[in-house]
Amino acid sequence: MNRLQTRHEVRQKAAGWINSTLDFWLPRHCLLCGLPSGQANLCQPCHKDLPRCGPACEVCALPLEEGGVCGQCLNRSPAWDRAVAALAYRFPADYLVCHFKFSRSLVCGDLLAQELIAAIEKSEAPRPQAIMPVPLHSTRLLRRSFNQAELLADSVGKAFDLPVLRSAMRRRRKTRAQSGLDAAARQKNLRGAIEVTRKIKDIQKVRHVALLDDVCTTGVTLAACCAALRRAGVEQVTVWVACRAPPPG
């Protein structure tokens, strides 16, 4: 055992001891109901009641009674090949997402990441070669101070030992917030806004990419990213999202 491994183990043991001590003297409380939650950030009833996705379409991740591929995707497949979603975008999943994105709650982000990791583990979809988080424009990144998709991607990448290509895509121009826009307006808003920044010869080494975001609603943002990846030579795109919103209406 070398010195680096020894130091790493010592740090892990020290971190575990510190966390155990803090949990003893300052017990955690559930993020959702406020009751004592032991060493977890959610109590057992709240954790059990999270709106996890059940049987769903393998392509768009919308609910489907027996799994497989839904009629809409058979008729017109989206820009990506497969999709995995962890939670349905309703309370309390929407609460966790909003507090993660807008209140900078890293604890909520960690909960979402763990749910996504569990959903991917259950999925039979082939593993990609790399993860690409959906990019934010630099002005929005400066205002928010972090990209929630990147933080989720870091956790998922560590869990599956996959590289996270943080700077592989960017938003060329500032766009309006997608929330509040219908599907047609969202498409117009993002037209030509996303591009691959790495050299094509580098991207072509990665034939299968997981495109990761916190929420999928209409799928327009993910489709714009997929189009940029296809132009760069990526052959297969799997979408990983923490939450899947129901279709409009």
XYZ file of C-alpha atoms in Angstrom:
249
model
C 0.000 0.000 0.000
C 1.516 3.332 -1.038
C 1.384 6.608 0.852
C -1.343 8.040 -1.385
C -3.697 5.119 -0.663
C -2.898 5.339 3.052
C -3.694 9.065 3.145
C -6.924 8.489 1.233
C -8.061 5.817 3.704
C -7.155 8.008 6.678
C -9.169 10.895 5.216
C -12.147 8.621 4.574
C -12.063 7.306 8.143
C -11.728 10.845 9.520
C -14.650 12.049 7.390
C -16.763 9.115 8.576
C -15.925 9.830 12.196
C -16.744 13.531 11.817
C -20.086 12.755 10.129
C -20.997 10.222 12.834
C -20.143 12.742 15.557
C -22.190 15.479 13.881
C -25.134 13.103 13.392
C -25.002 12.257 17.112
C -24.814 15.827 18.443
C -26.736 17.520 15.628
C -29.292 14.979 14.346
C -30.439 15.478 10.793
C -34.003 16.393 9.949
C -35.947 15.401 6.866
C -35.771 17.990 4.082
C -39.446 17.472 3.295
C -41.345 16.970 6.555
C -38.834 18.260 9.116
C -38.932 15.171 11.343
C -35.706 13.512 12.600
C -34.186 11.408 9.821
C -31.187 9.736 11.484
C -28.146 9.704 9.216
C -30.160 10.388 6.041
C -31.481 13.632 4.601
C -34.968 12.191 4.121
C -36.933 10.206 6.677
C -37.936 6.707 5.599
C -41.612 7.530 4.831
C -40.664 10.546 2.666
C -37.938 8.581 0.907
C -40.394 5.760 0.228
C -43.004 8.189 -1.130
C -40.747 9.830 -3.746
C -42.563 9.686 -7.113
C -40.207 7.218 -8.787
C -40.894 6.419 -12.422
C -42.493 3.048 -12.992
C -42.833 1.299 -16.353
C -42.032 3.821 -19.059
C -41.299 4.163 -22.750
C -37.684 3.191 -23.411
C -37.281 6.126 -25.805
C -39.072 9.129 -24.259
C -39.351 7.907 -20.610
C -43.047 8.826 -20.358
C -45.220 6.387 -18.365
C -46.240 3.251 -20.214
C -48.186 0.401 -18.617
C -45.883 -2.424 -19.651
C -42.734 -0.655 -20.804
C -41.429 -1.038 -24.347
C -41.851 1.826 -26.826
C -44.919 4.066 -26.893
C -46.991 4.662 -30.011
C -45.823 8.256 -30.376
C -42.159 7.226 -30.454
C -42.911 4.392 -32.880
C -44.561 6.935 -35.150
C -41.936 9.649 -34.730
C -38.900 8.971 -32.578
C -37.283 11.886 -30.710
C -33.752 13.086 -31.464
C -32.171 10.674 -28.970
C -32.093 6.873 -28.923
C -33.081 5.953 -25.361
C -33.996 7.748 -22.153
C -33.859 6.997 -18.443
C -35.677 9.146 -15.889
C -35.636 8.699 -12.130
C -38.612 10.680 -10.799
C -41.896 12.070 -12.050
C -41.772 15.870 -11.970
C -44.378 16.457 -9.306
C -44.241 17.129 -5.575
C -41.900 16.563 -3.837
C -39.491 15.991 -6.745
C -40.234 19.459 -8.152
C -39.485 20.920 -4.702
C -36.079 19.205 -4.647
C -35.260 20.446 -8.159
C -36.237 24.049 -7.438
C -34.274 24.179 -4.182
C -31.288 22.644 -5.917
C -31.315 25.068 -8.852
C -32.453 28.312 -7.290
C -31.566 27.975 -3.584
C -28.232 26.227 -4.199
C -29.180 23.270 -2.018
C -26.444 20.755 -2.735
C -28.172 18.271 -0.440
C -31.221 18.292 -2.728
C -28.884 17.840 -5.684
C -27.267 14.844 -4.034
C -30.679 13.246 -3.447
C -31.599 13.722 -7.109
C -28.253 12.288 -8.205
C -28.694 9.188 -6.046
C -32.174 8.582 -7.450
C -30.854 8.938 -11.002
C -27.983 6.541 -10.285
C -30.463 3.971 -8.940
C -32.678 4.344 -12.036
C -29.715 3.895 -14.390
C -28.608 0.784 -12.502
C -32.075 -0.737 -13.009
C -32.121 0.170 -16.686
C -31.087 -2.385 -19.276
C -29.823 0.309 -21.636
C -26.181 -0.057 -22.747
C -23.710 2.185 -20.943
C -22.313 5.185 -22.848
C -18.652 6.071 -23.223
C -19.013 9.530 -21.682
C -21.486 11.934 -20.073
C -22.254 15.415 -21.394
C -24.259 17.771 -19.170
C -26.634 20.190 -20.873
C -24.814 23.557 -20.948
C -25.889 26.891 -19.499
C -25.112 30.211 -21.139
C -22.231 32.023 -19.439
C -24.453 34.853 -18.156
C -26.894 32.450 -16.522
C -24.007 30.400 -15.144
C -22.516 33.548 -13.618
C -25.841 34.512 -12.046
C -26.567 31.023 -10.686
C -22.873 30.259 -9.860
C -23.174 26.607 -10.949
C -24.673 24.379 -13.616
C -27.007 21.902 -11.936
C -26.607 19.428 -14.808
C -22.816 19.413 -14.323
C -23.106 18.639 -10.612
C -25.493 15.773 -11.310
C -23.191 14.513 -14.061
C -20.199 14.537 -11.693
C -22.017 12.280 -9.213
C -23.280 9.925 -11.907
C -19.878 9.827 -13.575
C -18.192 8.797 -10.328
C -20.805 6.098 -9.712
C -20.269 4.480 -13.123
C -16.624 5.444 -13.681
C -17.485 7.510 -16.766
C -15.753 10.696 -17.924
C -17.787 13.908 -17.788
C -17.119 16.146 -20.804
C -17.972 19.465 -19.170
C -16.808 21.774 -21.950
C -17.829 19.689 -24.941
C -20.915 21.830 -25.647
C -21.799 25.472 -25.166
C -24.627 27.897 -25.781
C -23.511 30.285 -28.504
C -26.016 32.957 -27.555
C -28.184 33.917 -24.639
C -31.722 32.562 -24.884
C -34.922 33.202 -22.987
C -35.782 30.876 -20.125
C -37.657 27.875 -21.533
C -40.183 27.806 -18.699
C -43.443 29.427 -19.730
C -42.865 28.872 -23.470
C -44.823 26.386 -25.554
C -43.074 23.747 -27.659
C -42.977 25.864 -30.835
C -41.583 28.889 -28.982
C -38.991 26.696 -27.265
C -37.782 25.351 -30.595
C -37.464 28.856 -32.044
C -35.734 30.050 -28.885
C -33.005 27.394 -29.130
C -32.542 27.300 -32.902
C -28.797 27.400 -33.560
C -28.031 28.208 -29.933
C -26.059 25.076 -28.985
C -22.850 23.839 -30.540
C -20.123 21.297 -29.876
C -16.908 23.038 -28.887
C -14.401 20.183 -29.003
C -12.690 19.278 -32.239
C -14.711 16.783 -34.238
C -11.797 14.353 -34.341
C -11.865 14.254 -30.530
C -15.635 13.869 -30.316
C -15.664 11.056 -32.870
C -13.739 8.878 -30.435
C -16.909 8.949 -28.328
C -19.590 7.176 -30.335
C -22.132 6.819 -27.535
C -22.907 9.768 -25.219
C -25.230 10.168 -22.253
C -26.812 13.615 -22.370
C -27.709 14.565 -18.786
C -30.083 17.195 -17.403
C -32.154 17.768 -14.290
C -35.621 17.867 -15.914
C -37.078 16.892 -19.282
C -40.338 18.658 -20.154
C -41.018 19.024 -23.885
C -37.562 17.681 -24.754
C -36.736 20.654 -26.993
C -33.508 21.538 -25.167
C -32.335 17.930 -25.252
C -33.206 17.698 -28.954
C -31.129 20.811 -29.718
C -28.169 19.268 -27.884
C -28.666 15.972 -29.732
C -28.657 17.769 -33.081
C -25.316 19.396 -32.228
C -23.873 16.042 -31.147
C -25.048 14.308 -34.319
C -23.429 17.023 -36.447
C -20.196 16.409 -34.552
C -20.245 12.701 -35.360
C -21.785 11.126 -32.251
C -23.732 8.039 -33.328
C -25.801 7.179 -30.251
C -27.316 9.472 -27.613
C -28.919 8.265 -24.397
C -30.759 10.802 -22.262
C -30.429 10.645 -18.469
C -32.664 12.995 -16.459
C -33.446 13.224 -12.769
C -37.093 14.129 -13.440
C -39.543 13.627 -16.302
C -42.409 16.080 -16.596
C -45.775 14.936 -17.988
C -46.651 16.042 -21.534
C -48.302 19.478 -21.803
C -52.008 19.369 -21.025
